[in-house]
Every structure is written in C-alpha cells, then in structure tokens.
Amino acid sequence: MNSNVAIELRGITKTFGNVVANKNVDLVVNRGEILSILGENGSGKTTLMNMISGIYYPDSGQIFIDGNEVVIRSPKDAFDYKIGMIHQHFKLVDIFSATENIILGLKKDGKFDIKAATQKVREISEKYGFDIDPVKKIHEMSVSEKQTVEIIKVLYRGADILILDEPTAVLTPQEAEKLFAVLRRMRDDGKAIIIITHKLHEVLSLSDKVAVLRKGEYIGTINTADATESSLTEMMVGKKIELNIERSEPVNTQDRLIIKDLKCVNREGVTVLDDINFTARSGEILGIAGIAGSGQRELLEAIAGLQKIQQGEIEYHNPKTGLVENLKDKTPIQIRELGVRLSFVPEDRLGMGLVGNMDIVDNMMLRSYTKGKSLFLEKKGPKDLANHIIDELEVVTPSANTPVRRLSGGNVQKVLVGREIAASPTVLMAAYPVRGLDINSSYTIYNLLNEQKQKGVAVIFVGEDLDVLIELCDRILVIGSGQITGFVDSRHTTKEEIGLLMTKSHGGEQND
Amino acid sequence: MTENRLKSHHEPLIHITKRDDVGLGKSMLIHFVGILIALVISAVLIWTITGSNPLQIFKSMYEGVVGTSIANSGINKKYMESVHIMAMLLCISLAVTPAFKMKFWNIGAEGQVLMGCLASAYCMIEFGGKVNDTVLLLIMVVLSVLVGALWALIPAVCKAFWSTNETLFTLMMNYVSMTLVSYFIMVKDRSGRSDLGIINERTEYGYLPEFLGRDYLSNILIVAAVVVFMFIYLKYSKQGYEISVVGESENTAKYIGINVKKVILRTVAISGAICGLVGFMIIAGDKHSIKPSIVGGQGFTAIMVSWMAKFNPLLMIPVAMLIVFLSVGSKFATSAFRIDNSIGDILTAIVIFSIIACEFFTRYKINFRGVKKGGKS
C-alpha cells in the first residue's frame, strides 16, 4: 500500500429508510493533495463526509487511516484520528472571540492560558496566510472571517485531514480566491484536504484529483489535469448535457413595478433596506445579486406584502386597466383583490411556499382555496392542476397525494414554481430558485423563467451563482447591506465587477 | 507521539436507523405486540405485588366495564355508564383537537369544561321553574357554550396579540375556574359544604330528558354528532384547511394571506365552545350537581387521547375506549379484590407507556452488531 495514503474508504454503504445515501463507495485521499468530491445535490457527498467525521455511522464498509482499519463512532473519535470537518453552517459562539471559540471544549490539564492560545492562533494564521484577528468577537465578523475561525479551530486541534463542506457557497469570488490560496498552502504542508462542491470551475482551478458521486454511487476518481467542465458534468449526470441558457432580447418592455425610496426596518429595529429605487419591466428578467442576507429576502417580501414598509412606494402598473396601484401597506390578499397578479417563489420552499406535510393537491389549494362561497373545499380544480404540473414539468412523485416533503429538492421546486406560474402572473419573483437543485432541474427552472419573460411577465430573479445571473438576466441589480451598490447591464459586465459591487461598503460613492 | 490515543474502537453494539413508512398492517401488529407485552408485564407485577391471579383480575376488569344485564330487562346499567364516561372523554378530546392541529397547546380543557358546568348549574338554579323547561335547556346550552368559548379566548387573545405562551396560560386558567366554582358554591350555599348536592332534585328542572328510556343516551348521541362534525370540519372545510396550514407553518399562512390571528381566535373559540358543551352535558345529562372536581381530570386525559389518535377524530374512539376500559375496569377490579387502587393506575400507565413506545418502533429500526446487510461486491 502506498504510504502516502491518508484515508481510504472501502465499500461504504449508508441508508436512511428506503433512501440509499451511499452505496459501496470507495475513496482514497493522499497526503499533500486536494481532492474534490463532486456530485449533484442528493448524490451523497455530505453523508459520506459525515461518516468520516463521526456524525453518522456506516451500515457497512471499512475505513482505513494510515493503512489501519478504524471505527469512527463519534466526532471525538474522528478528532483522535486527526480528522477535522468544516461544516456548511458554522458552529461558533457569537459573543466569544476567535481564540475563545477555537479552544472551546478542549480538554487540557493545568491552567487555562488564553495568552498562549492566542499566540498559537497567530502562529497558525501566519503559517498558512490566514487573515484573522484572534481577539475579535464572532458577531463582529464577516462570513468569510467566521469560516476562517472554523478552519483554524480544526488546525489548532492538530487535524491533518481536513474536510470542507461547500466552503465557497457563502463567499464572494474574491474571498473564494483567498481561501483557495490558503488551502494550497496547507496542501504543500502535507495535509490531506477534501472539499465538497458542485461548482465545476472551482474543482478545475483548485484540486489535484476529483472523485465523482452520482445518486450515492461512486463513479470514479480522475486527475483534474485530465478533466474538462463537460467531462465532469457527464460523470456527474450520467449523460451529456448542454450548459447553455438561451437569452432572448427583451421585446415590448413596459414599466411594471416601480420601487421608490423603499426603506424597511426589521423587528429588532435594524434597517434592512434603505433607499431602494428600481423599475422592473415586463418582458425582461431583472437579476438581484448580493451576498446572502443583504436584504434580498426583505425586498421581495416587501413587494409581496409580507414585510412592513417604513417609507417609500411600490407602484404597480396594471397592464389591463392602465391604472397605477400602490402596494405599500397592503396584505397579500388585498394585493390579489386589486387584480395584481403577483407570483412569488420564496427562498424557504417548504417553510413558506409550501406545506411539507401536505400532499401536492393540498399545496395547489393554498393559492385557490378561498375561491367560491362554499364552506367546503373544492378539490377537483387543485387535483387537475397537480396532475397537470406533474405531467408538464416531469415531477418525479409516487402520486399527487404524496406529501411534498418526501419529494427531492428539484421536484419540490417544480411543484412550487408550477403553482406560481399557473396563476398566470404579470410579475414573477423567484428567490434562489435553483438552490440545491440538480443540473437538469436547474435548467428546467431557467427555461420556465425565460418562457415567462417571453410571455411578457416582469421576472425578478434573486440568484447566488454569478455566472448564471450574467447568462440569464437582462439587467442586474447589486445590493449590499440593504442598499443598492450597483446596477449593471448583464450583456456588458463581468463576474469580477459584480463581485466588487457586492462587497462595496454602502453609503457615498456609487458608480455612474 | 501517538501514545495509546489511536486505540481501536469496536463497532457500536446497537445503532438506530430511520425506517421506511410502515404499512397499516405492520403498524397494527407492532401496537398489538406492544399491548401484549404490557399485559404480560402487568400480570407479573400484579402477581408479585398482590399475589392474586392476574387472569382473575383481568376478567374482573372486563366485568367491571361491561357489566352484566339485569335479568329479563335487557338493560345493562353498568355498560351504559362505561360508554357514557367514554363519550365524555371522547368529546373533550375532540374539543382540544382543532387547537392542537394548529399547534396551540390548549391544556385548559379541564377549566373550560368546568366553566361550562358552572354556567349550566347557574341557569338551573336561577331560571329553574321560572321558564319553560325546553327554553331552560336551550339557555343552558347557549350559555355553557359561550362561557366555554370565552374562557378559552382569554389566553388565545393574549397569544394572538402579544405572543404569550398558551400552555402555561391555559393551565393556570384551570385553577382560576376551580376557585370560581368554589366561590359560587359558597355564595349559593352558606352551610360550608364543598358541593351543592343535587340541584332541582325534586322538580328535575334543566335535566336532559332520557332518550328511548335509556340513561345517558341523549349525551351519547350529542357526542356522536360532534364526532361527525369534527371529522368533516377538519378534513373537508375551508376553515379546517386553514387550521392545518397555520399549524404546519405560520409563514406559509402569511405568505398566502391567511389572517393568522383570526384563525387562532376562531379555532380556540371552537375548542372552548365544545368544552362548554361537555360541561352542559355533565350537569344536565349526568351529575345535576356541581363541585370544583366534577370534571375529574378528564380534561387532561383528553390531551393524551387526542395525541395518541394523532388528531384523527375517528381514531379517538378506540383510544378513548381503551383508556376508559383501563381506568373503569381497574377501579372495579381493585375494589373487588380489595387491593390498593394504585395498582390500577400502574396498570394503566404500563399499557399507555407501551403504546407510546410503539411509536418509536414504527419510525426507527434497531441494528445489532454483527448483523450486516448488503454485502460488498
């Protein structure tokens, strides 16, 4: 056996009920190597890593570390084997400093020496080129700084096998580059690094090897040097796929929704949106870019009548009557009663757009059940609609009477988008509509949005993948900390430009 | 540097995994085995503690519930009594269910029923003989239902407008209502007794008439109607749908424009109103008397019935039957065998505990070390 092998998995299988998350997975990770685990959502990447880090216990299979078979029953066992995982969701105490979080939970005899710990954190930072202030409190940190703390935490504990679960999901392109530089330095220091991702360009630019999973099965490991975007996609999906979004020129655009000086304050009294001005036009897709939590959700909810508005106007120009309606301070029902056909695909699909425990038919009813004077529910219409959507959008489900929480992410989204489009909207707002979806479903959603655009709907698309935003949208609004930091024409912009606008501190200098 | 840190671990002895949805048949089998195990444990316990023959005790429990019919008359008083106790428990369970489906944890049914009792008793004393008896019964129903609904609405208003915790609030309201009843008794009867005796014993004003010559049959029929109503209301009405949506996700409710406050108030009012109706039935159709402990804890037992039946009105019938069988039967058996009546409580607890434990086995599977499935290729 190659002595350079840090960790090896043989025949790992894990099932949850009747769902096979991992089936007979083999994997080899060498020291001094960055391995990407690539696969679509639901392909079992995270489950596999959770078994290495002791969160799940495999149903069958073996794990070898440095050539010895081991049993990892808990995160503590994993830590004993020097395995450290950086999760997608950070596990940090907000009111503690970076150092305090790093040494939290460490068992040590003798005196508690925060000075020595701070010194050690500094040394680790310098060694790998982290940019961190050890005494800064977590709640004062940006997302990327918090991630840095998580990484230093596992290094501090002596980890030499590092697992990162979708580390760039929350980062801007610039921050991601910085992270990659650090990871390369760790690799050169002889650590074994595993990163879970579904972004192809990251795989190509960062890793030495790529292991691909598809539907829980291990497809193979190849050298990144031999891989291309399309060969990797083919391995992930199992067939060739065209990765192009057709963008038509907007025709016959009219102002549909005009937002003027919008300001919103949340429950804690923090201003979440300030000085927002823009116009959404019919027949075009308006993209909204920004770091997660910059006010995207509040903006859409303000338009939909779910968020209290401090000041400003939301004007809706009704194409049928030619009237201008002000949507400010109206409830969703009042908005509907005004004849405003506003559809909204919220970010939280099962917590807001749909009811997870209800079946597809009952979820169709959410939008239509109030119709009619009867005290009782009318089930035929919703049932027909459910079956129509299942056929039209190829929703994979045992039947229309299956609770939607049992469907996969892509199918849940098809049900939701299908219902919102069925209301033949004039404005369609979609927040992160492809998050967690596989490539095929994502392109189904892009096509649906494009179709709506061609029908003359004003589409507002909040996205996180800048490549997609640039390809799909006509214009892109960039927001940062609740304010507009830029407005670009997506036919003449770059990812880097948008990335810069996203991180630009608000107030003062605005482009053009 | 690696001392004995890297000592090898064994595979865990057992680990628990989620299982697929079990079918109805398997679920029933699991519950059947659960109850069987509970009975065996109970039998051993009875035998070791009391030395009596457990089979005799079980037989005596059965007799205590079903009774024996009086020769030639065909009327079996004990049987009707058991069914009536079951019906009252069932009706309170139905009352708390809409609130529970909405995730409004109304544990104040005891007090809401008692307020219904108080309203009915008050009418019997104040208006008995002054108005036509049919009118009196009508006034009693309306007032009991109203008082029950209002009593439940107090915590609901606070929850809807100021997000107070309804669990504590409804619980505390129980004690307030008991004190109110004590006060009422004190005002009406200055002799210092803890109850008012039988109200209108001679005149029978405000007594629910016997139906087809059977005791309790009127009450039982009212409850049957409530079962049907609640089943249809929750499953087929628009309001029932709104309750489910609010209960599952308040955000979704707001997203589609449901007025969440309104649904909370309306649903809790219905919950309280049915509790008030039970209060009316207890006074007019059964006890004809009032004291603070008249509901006898059924308001709390009903919470368990509703949960065990998974908020399904039809499933509540067998669950209520089982619980009444255990409580009535064990009371009879323990007195017949002159053993401590705590044995009855223990027995009930064992059976209920094992039924709840069955839930775990319908959802999870236990894997033992060494038994592995799915070989390596």
Tab-separated table of C-alpha atoms in Angstrom, chain A residues 128-499:
chain	number	residue	atom	x	y	z
A	128	TYR	CA	-0.889	29.446	6.253
A	129	GLY	CA	-1.624	33.075	5.496
A	130	PHE	CA	-4.947	33.489	7.240
A	131	ASP	CA	-6.169	36.993	7.783
A	132	ILE	CA	-7.652	36.961	11.269
A	133	ASP	CA	-7.683	38.944	14.489
A	134	PRO	CA	-7.689	36.400	17.363
A	135	VAL	CA	-9.403	38.729	19.844
A	136	LYS	CA	-12.199	39.885	17.558
A	137	LYS	CA	-15.660	38.730	18.611
A	138	ILE	CA	-17.543	36.400	16.280
A	139	HIS	CA	-20.583	38.676	15.960
A	140	GLU	CA	-18.365	41.412	14.586
A	141	MET	CA	-17.008	39.138	11.869
A	142	SER	CA	-17.956	38.717	8.240
A	143	VAL	CA	-18.972	35.323	6.941
A	144	SER	CA	-15.543	34.675	5.495
A	145	GLU	CA	-13.834	35.550	8.782
A	146	LYS	CA	-16.111	33.138	10.618
A	147	GLN	CA	-15.148	30.446	8.178
A	148	THR	CA	-11.501	31.199	8.841
A	149	VAL	CA	-12.110	30.697	12.565
A	150	GLU	CA	-13.664	27.303	11.833
A	151	ILE	CA	-10.654	26.263	9.780
A	152	ILE	CA	-8.144	27.435	12.382
A	153	LYS	CA	-10.183	25.600	15.024
A	154	VAL	CA	-9.558	22.235	13.400
A	155	LEU	CA	-5.914	23.060	12.648
A	156	TYR	CA	-5.390	24.101	16.272
A	157	ARG	CA	-6.570	20.678	17.315
A	158	GLY	CA	-3.935	19.139	15.129
A	159	ALA	CA	-6.083	17.957	12.252
A	160	ASP	CA	-4.177	16.827	9.218
A	161	ILE	CA	-7.146	15.541	7.237
A	162	LEU	CA	-9.449	18.476	6.533
A	163	ILE	CA	-12.917	18.243	5.082
A	164	LEU	CA	-14.677	21.386	3.854
A	165	ASP	CA	-18.376	21.184	3.014
A	166	GLU	CA	-19.199	23.636	0.213
A	167	PRO	CA	-16.866	26.269	1.603
A	168	THR	CA	-17.412	28.816	-1.152
A	169	ALA	CA	-21.230	28.809	-1.049
A	170	VAL	CA	-21.221	31.865	1.188
A	171	LEU	CA	-18.203	33.670	-0.236
A	172	THR	CA	-17.718	36.305	-2.920
A	173	PRO	CA	-15.401	35.382	-5.822
A	174	GLN	CA	-12.599	37.408	-4.219
A	175	GLU	CA	-12.976	35.729	-0.836
A	176	ALA	CA	-13.058	32.334	-2.501
A	177	GLU	CA	-9.726	33.042	-4.201
A	178	LYS	CA	-8.198	33.910	-0.842
A	179	LEU	CA	-9.479	30.661	0.643
A	180	PHE	CA	-8.037	28.678	-2.235
A	181	ALA	CA	-4.618	30.213	-1.673
A	182	VAL	CA	-4.736	29.115	1.965
A	183	LEU	CA	-5.837	25.617	1.017
A	184	ARG	CA	-2.961	25.293	-1.443
A	185	ARG	CA	-0.501	26.289	1.264
A	186	MET	CA	-1.959	23.641	3.573
A	187	ARG	CA	-1.650	21.069	0.848
A	188	ASP	CA	2.005	21.959	0.338
A	189	ASP	CA	2.438	21.460	4.078
A	190	GLY	CA	1.427	17.812	3.598
A	191	LYS	CA	-2.182	17.900	4.734
A	192	ALA	CA	-4.894	15.897	3.048
A	193	ILE	CA	-7.744	18.162	2.017
A	194	ILE	CA	-11.198	17.141	0.873
A	195	ILE	CA	-13.587	19.747	-0.448
A	196	ILE	CA	-17.211	19.077	-1.235
A	197	THR	CA	-18.577	21.190	-4.036
A	198	HIS	CA	-20.789	21.223	-7.050
A	199	LYS	CA	-19.115	24.148	-8.779
A	200	LEU	CA	-17.112	22.878	-11.700
A	201	HIS	CA	-14.789	25.819	-12.161
A	202	GLU	CA	-13.650	25.537	-8.534
A	203	VAL	CA	-12.867	21.906	-8.987
A	204	LEU	CA	-10.768	22.663	-12.038
A	205	SER	CA	-8.834	25.549	-10.561
A	206	LEU	CA	-8.191	24.153	-7.091
A	207	SER	CA	-7.997	20.418	-6.799
A	208	ASP	CA	-5.468	17.785	-7.785
A	209	LYS	CA	-7.983	14.993	-8.099
A	210	VAL	CA	-11.747	14.772	-8.426
A	211	ALA	CA	-13.934	11.984	-7.095
A	212	VAL	CA	-17.422	11.945	-8.553
A	213	LEU	CA	-20.547	10.623	-6.854
A	214	ARG	CA	-23.865	10.114	-8.591
A	215	LYS	CA	-27.021	9.125	-6.737
A	216	GLY	CA	-24.990	7.753	-3.848
A	217	GLU	CA	-22.716	5.674	-6.030
A	218	TYR	CA	-19.038	6.183	-6.540
A	219	ILE	CA	-18.354	6.843	-10.221
A	220	GLY	CA	-14.602	7.282	-10.187
A	221	THR	CA	-11.615	9.467	-9.405
A	222	ILE	CA	-9.684	11.290	-12.091
A	223	ASN	CA	-6.776	13.704	-12.178
A	224	THR	CA	-8.009	17.255	-12.558
A	225	ALA	CA	-5.458	17.800	-15.287
A	226	ASP	CA	-7.341	15.314	-17.471
A	227	ALA	CA	-10.776	16.802	-16.796
A	228	THR	CA	-12.880	19.426	-18.513
A	229	GLU	CA	-16.160	21.022	-17.480
A	230	SER	CA	-18.110	18.903	-19.881
A	231	SER	CA	-16.382	15.628	-18.989
A	232	LEU	CA	-17.063	16.271	-15.297
A	233	THR	CA	-20.703	17.129	-15.969
A	234	GLU	CA	-21.064	13.937	-17.882
A	235	MET	CA	-19.671	11.967	-14.954
A	236	MET	CA	-21.985	13.774	-12.525
A	237	VAL	CA	-25.174	13.496	-14.501
A	238	GLY	CA	-24.509	10.309	-16.409
A	239	LYS	CA	-25.132	11.819	-19.815
A	240	LYS	CA	-24.059	14.711	-21.967
A	241	ILE	CA	-25.749	17.984	-21.166
A	242	GLU	CA	-25.851	21.335	-22.909
A	243	LEU	CA	-24.963	24.028	-20.422
A	244	ASN	CA	-26.366	26.993	-22.289
A	245	ILE	CA	-29.114	29.368	-21.343
A	246	GLU	CA	-30.815	30.969	-24.297
A	247	ARG	CA	-31.362	34.613	-23.660
A	248	SER	CA	-33.712	36.409	-25.997
A	249	GLU	CA	-33.751	40.153	-26.473
A	250	PRO	CA	-36.498	41.796	-24.399
A	251	VAL	CA	-39.362	42.935	-26.612
A	252	ASN	CA	-42.072	45.478	-25.985
A	253	THR	CA	-40.987	46.249	-22.428
A	254	GLN	CA	-43.171	48.344	-20.188
A	255	ASP	CA	-42.642	49.564	-16.660
A	256	ARG	CA	-44.497	47.143	-14.458
A	257	LEU	CA	-43.236	47.623	-10.930
A	258	ILE	CA	-41.592	50.822	-9.750
A	259	ILE	CA	-39.932	50.872	-6.336
A	260	LYS	CA	-39.293	54.319	-4.921
A	261	ASP	CA	-37.167	55.191	-1.874
A	262	LEU	CA	-38.039	51.949	-0.154
A	263	LYS	CA	-36.966	51.610	3.468
A	264	CYS	CA	-37.653	48.694	5.794
A	265	VAL	CA	-36.789	48.150	9.437
A	266	ASN	CA	-36.909	44.684	10.966
A	267	ARG	CA	-38.290	43.627	14.344
A	268	GLU	CA	-35.040	44.347	16.126
A	269	GLY	CA	-35.114	47.885	14.781
A	270	VAL	CA	-32.265	47.324	12.325
A	271	THR	CA	-32.629	48.955	8.922
A	272	VAL	CA	-32.617	46.086	6.457
A	273	LEU	CA	-33.430	48.039	3.295
A	274	ASP	CA	-32.694	51.662	2.646
A	275	ASP	CA	-33.064	53.992	-0.275
A	276	ILE	CA	-34.045	51.294	-2.776
A	277	ASN	CA	-35.084	52.590	-6.204
A	278	PHE	CA	-35.570	50.485	-9.301
A	279	THR	CA	-38.017	49.529	-12.015
A	280	ALA	CA	-38.938	46.016	-13.104
A	281	ARG	CA	-40.143	45.881	-16.698
A	282	SER	CA	-42.369	43.421	-18.433
A	283	GLY	CA	-40.656	41.008	-20.801
A	284	GLU	CA	-37.332	41.076	-19.056
A	285	ILE	CA	-35.540	39.305	-16.266
A	286	LEU	CA	-34.171	41.561	-13.579
A	287	GLY	CA	-31.459	39.855	-11.574
A	288	ILE	CA	-30.657	40.696	-7.971
A	289	ALA	CA	-27.132	39.862	-6.813
A	290	GLY	CA	-25.603	40.240	-3.388
A	291	ILE	CA	-24.027	38.374	-0.505
A	292	ALA	CA	-26.602	36.199	1.251
A	293	GLY	CA	-28.568	38.218	3.796
A	294	SER	CA	-28.027	41.632	2.248
A	295	GLY	CA	-31.729	42.374	2.138
A	296	GLN	CA	-32.818	40.276	-0.836
A	297	ARG	CA	-35.440	38.404	1.156
A	298	GLU	CA	-36.823	41.541	2.748
A	299	LEU	CA	-37.050	43.269	-0.633
A	300	LEU	CA	-39.157	40.522	-2.188
A	301	GLU	CA	-41.264	40.177	0.940
A	302	ALA	CA	-41.884	43.916	0.998
A	303	ILE	CA	-43.217	43.739	-2.547
A	304	ALA	CA	-45.332	40.685	-1.728
A	305	GLY	CA	-46.926	42.424	1.239
A	306	LEU	CA	-45.182	40.366	3.899
A	307	GLN	CA	-42.771	42.942	5.228
A	308	LYS	CA	-43.661	46.160	6.970
A	309	ILE	CA	-42.532	49.170	4.975
A	310	GLN	CA	-41.095	52.152	6.802
A	311	GLN	CA	-41.222	54.544	3.892
A	312	GLY	CA	-41.279	54.608	0.110
A	313	GLU	CA	-43.717	53.457	-2.551
A	314	ILE	CA	-44.269	50.295	-4.537
A	315	GLU	CA	-46.165	51.174	-7.703
A	316	TYR	CA	-47.749	48.524	-9.836
A	317	HIS	CA	-48.766	49.482	-13.366
A	318	ASN	CA	-51.691	47.294	-14.287
A	319	PRO	CA	-51.391	46.305	-17.958
A	320	LYS	CA	-55.123	45.573	-18.250
A	321	THR	CA	-56.621	48.701	-16.754
A	322	GLY	CA	-53.682	51.037	-17.133
A	323	LEU	CA	-54.183	52.039	-13.519
A	324	VAL	CA	-51.347	52.564	-11.072
A	325	GLU	CA	-51.815	50.785	-7.760
A	326	ASN	CA	-49.724	51.401	-4.689
A	327	LEU	CA	-48.903	48.106	-2.979
A	328	LYS	CA	-47.475	49.701	0.147
A	329	ASP	CA	-49.090	48.513	3.395
A	330	LYS	CA	-51.310	46.004	1.614
A	331	THR	CA	-51.663	42.398	2.735
A	332	PRO	CA	-51.175	39.582	0.215
A	333	ILE	CA	-54.954	39.189	-0.009
A	334	GLN	CA	-55.555	42.885	-0.615
A	335	ILE	CA	-52.899	42.833	-3.320
A	336	ARG	CA	-54.675	39.942	-5.018
A	337	GLU	CA	-58.017	41.672	-4.697
A	338	LEU	CA	-56.618	44.699	-6.509
A	339	GLY	CA	-56.172	42.444	-9.530
A	340	VAL	CA	-52.412	42.407	-9.175
A	341	ARG	CA	-51.205	39.053	-10.389
A	342	LEU	CA	-48.045	38.742	-8.366
A	343	SER	CA	-46.426	35.337	-8.017
A	344	PHE	CA	-43.684	34.687	-5.535
A	345	VAL	CA	-41.353	31.715	-5.227
A	346	PRO	CA	-39.814	32.282	-1.785
A	347	GLU	CA	-36.382	31.162	-0.686
A	348	ASP	CA	-37.807	28.916	2.029
A	349	ARG	CA	-39.773	26.495	-0.105
A	350	LEU	CA	-41.085	24.079	2.496
A	351	GLY	CA	-41.356	26.662	5.247
A	352	MET	CA	-43.152	29.363	3.302
A	353	GLY	CA	-44.052	28.488	-0.260
A	354	LEU	CA	-45.408	25.036	0.504
A	355	VAL	CA	-46.525	22.949	3.453
A	356	GLY	CA	-44.203	19.962	3.689
A	357	ASN	CA	-46.649	17.607	5.350
A	358	MET	CA	-49.426	18.245	2.848
A	359	ASP	CA	-49.695	16.470	-0.456
A	360	ILE	CA	-49.314	18.098	-3.861
A	361	VAL	CA	-53.071	18.604	-4.302
A	362	ASP	CA	-53.446	20.350	-0.944
A	363	ASN	CA	-50.452	22.522	-1.763
A	364	MET	CA	-52.074	23.585	-5.016
A	365	MET	CA	-55.072	24.621	-2.950
A	366	LEU	CA	-53.008	27.167	-0.996
A	367	ARG	CA	-53.487	29.715	-3.740
A	368	SER	CA	-57.040	28.894	-4.728
A	369	TYR	CA	-58.938	27.520	-1.748
A	370	THR	CA	-60.614	30.817	-0.840
A	371	LYS	CA	-62.409	30.939	-4.184
A	372	GLY	CA	-66.156	30.427	-4.088
A	373	LYS	CA	-68.693	30.895	-1.330
A	374	SER	CA	-68.910	27.264	-0.200
A	375	LEU	CA	-67.776	26.391	3.298
A	376	PHE	CA	-66.169	23.263	1.951
A	377	LEU	CA	-63.043	22.684	-0.064
A	378	GLU	CA	-63.227	22.164	-3.778
A	379	LYS	CA	-60.671	19.505	-4.624
A	380	LYS	CA	-61.187	18.860	-8.301
A	381	GLY	CA	-59.515	22.017	-9.656
A	382	PRO	CA	-56.408	21.650	-7.487
A	383	LYS	CA	-56.245	17.960	-8.326
A	384	ASP	CA	-56.303	18.641	-12.063
A	385	LEU	CA	-53.681	21.343	-11.627
A	386	ALA	CA	-51.475	18.983	-9.601
A	387	ASN	CA	-51.671	16.309	-12.272
A	388	HIS	CA	-51.048	18.862	-14.990
A	389	ILE	CA	-47.893	20.128	-13.260
A	390	ILE	CA	-46.682	16.574	-12.608
A	391	ASP	CA	-47.026	15.785	-16.338
A	392	GLU	CA	-45.805	19.070	-17.724
A	393	LEU	CA	-42.743	19.554	-15.519
A	394	GLU	CA	-41.964	15.842	-15.161
A	395	VAL	CA	-42.238	15.851	-11.381
A	396	VAL	CA	-40.989	12.547	-10.005
A	397	THR	CA	-43.501	11.502	-7.351
A	398	PRO	CA	-45.379	8.318	-6.464
A	399	SER	CA	-48.660	10.234	-6.845
A	400	ALA	CA	-50.353	13.596	-6.469
A	401	ASN	CA	-51.217	12.532	-2.919
A	402	THR	CA	-47.621	12.265	-1.718
A	403	PRO	CA	-46.554	14.785	0.953
A	404	VAL	CA	-44.209	17.244	-0.730
A	405	ARG	CA	-41.561	16.895	1.956
A	406	ARG	CA	-40.911	13.401	0.610
A	407	LEU	CA	-40.019	14.727	-2.833
A	408	SER	CA	-36.463	15.623	-3.740
A	409	GLY	CA	-35.441	19.282	-3.756
A	410	GLY	CA	-35.792	19.649	-7.502
A	411	ASN	CA	-39.273	18.195	-7.552
A	412	VAL	CA	-40.389	20.324	-4.629
A	413	GLN	CA	-39.268	23.372	-6.564
A	414	LYS	CA	-41.057	22.253	-9.718
A	415	VAL	CA	-44.292	21.937	-7.730
A	416	LEU	CA	-43.863	25.406	-6.261
A	417	VAL	CA	-42.808	27.167	-9.457
A	418	GLY	CA	-45.501	25.305	-11.372
A	419	ARG	CA	-48.179	26.527	-8.991
A	420	GLU	CA	-46.959	30.118	-9.091
A	421	ILE	CA	-46.818	30.154	-12.886
A	422	ALA	CA	-50.256	28.556	-13.154
A	423	ALA	CA	-51.706	31.758	-11.690
A	424	SER	CA	-50.608	33.468	-14.960
A	425	PRO	CA	-48.729	36.260	-13.212
A	426	THR	CA	-47.725	39.643	-14.523
A	427	VAL	CA	-44.897	39.830	-12.009
A	428	LEU	CA	-42.947	36.721	-11.032
A	429	MET	CA	-40.451	36.917	-8.202
A	430	ALA	CA	-38.148	33.997	-7.505
A	431	ALA	CA	-35.615	33.839	-4.666
A	432	TYR	CA	-32.751	31.384	-5.175
A	433	PRO	CA	-34.995	29.145	-7.250
A	434	VAL	CA	-32.245	26.680	-8.196
A	435	ARG	CA	-30.548	26.375	-4.819
A	436	GLY	CA	-29.956	22.705	-4.111
A	437	LEU	CA	-31.282	21.566	-7.477
A	438	ASP	CA	-29.506	19.196	-9.814
A	439	ILE	CA	-28.324	20.424	-13.191
A	440	ASN	CA	-31.307	19.137	-15.134
A	441	SER	CA	-33.868	20.657	-12.777
A	442	SER	CA	-31.938	23.932	-12.693
A	443	TYR	CA	-32.164	24.230	-16.441
A	444	THR	CA	-35.862	23.370	-16.324
A	445	ILE	CA	-36.337	26.317	-13.974
A	446	TYR	CA	-34.234	28.664	-16.139
A	447	ASN	CA	-36.322	27.704	-19.142
A	448	LEU	CA	-39.551	28.324	-17.248
A	449	LEU	CA	-38.355	31.781	-16.235
A	450	ASN	CA	-37.335	32.517	-19.821
A	451	GLU	CA	-40.735	31.375	-21.072
A	452	GLN	CA	-42.447	33.736	-18.639
A	453	LYS	CA	-40.215	36.559	-19.790
A	454	GLN	CA	-41.199	35.912	-23.407
A	455	LYS	CA	-44.843	35.948	-22.370
A	456	GLY	CA	-44.329	39.492	-21.154
A	457	VAL	CA	-44.034	38.800	-17.435
A	458	ALA	CA	-41.775	41.022	-15.370
A	459	VAL	CA	-39.436	38.465	-13.801
A	460	ILE	CA	-37.335	39.255	-10.738
A	461	PHE	CA	-34.652	36.663	-10.076
A	462	VAL	CA	-32.571	36.601	-6.908
A	463	GLY	CA	-29.561	34.405	-7.507
A	464	GLU	CA	-26.243	33.477	-5.969
A	465	ASP	CA	-24.333	31.961	-8.880
A	466	LEU	CA	-22.917	34.986	-10.679
A	467	ASP	CA	-22.272	33.040	-13.892
A	468	VAL	CA	-25.954	32.152	-14.090
A	469	LEU	CA	-27.097	35.669	-13.211
A	470	ILE	CA	-24.987	37.080	-16.023
A	471	GLU	CA	-26.177	34.474	-18.516
A	472	LEU	CA	-29.863	34.556	-17.647
A	473	CYS	CA	-30.769	38.116	-16.685
A	474	ASP	CA	-31.116	41.249	-18.779
A	475	ARG	CA	-30.174	43.684	-16.055
A	476	ILE	CA	-28.639	43.011	-12.650
A	477	LEU	CA	-29.224	44.991	-9.509
A	478	VAL	CA	-26.486	44.531	-6.913
A	479	ILE	CA	-27.306	45.088	-3.280
A	480	GLY	CA	-25.027	45.189	-0.278
A	481	SER	CA	-26.131	45.672	3.338
A	482	GLY	CA	-29.642	46.648	2.291
A	483	GLN	CA	-28.651	49.297	-0.213
A	484	ILE	CA	-28.206	49.334	-3.943
A	485	THR	CA	-24.488	49.252	-4.702
A	486	GLY	CA	-24.734	48.913	-8.453
A	487	PHE	CA	-26.938	48.370	-11.464
A	488	VAL	CA	-25.350	46.670	-14.456
A	489	ASP	CA	-26.319	45.521	-17.922
A	490	SER	CA	-25.543	41.834	-17.880
A	491	ARG	CA	-24.514	41.840	-21.536
A	492	HIS	CA	-21.613	44.099	-20.657
A	493	THR	CA	-20.399	43.027	-17.264
A	494	THR	CA	-18.097	40.518	-15.615
A	495	LYS	CA	-18.253	38.355	-12.542
A	496	GLU	CA	-15.424	40.359	-11.033
A	497	GLU	CA	-17.267	43.641	-11.471
A	498	ILE	CA	-20.347	42.280	-9.720
A	499	GLY	CA	-18.209	40.683	-7.014
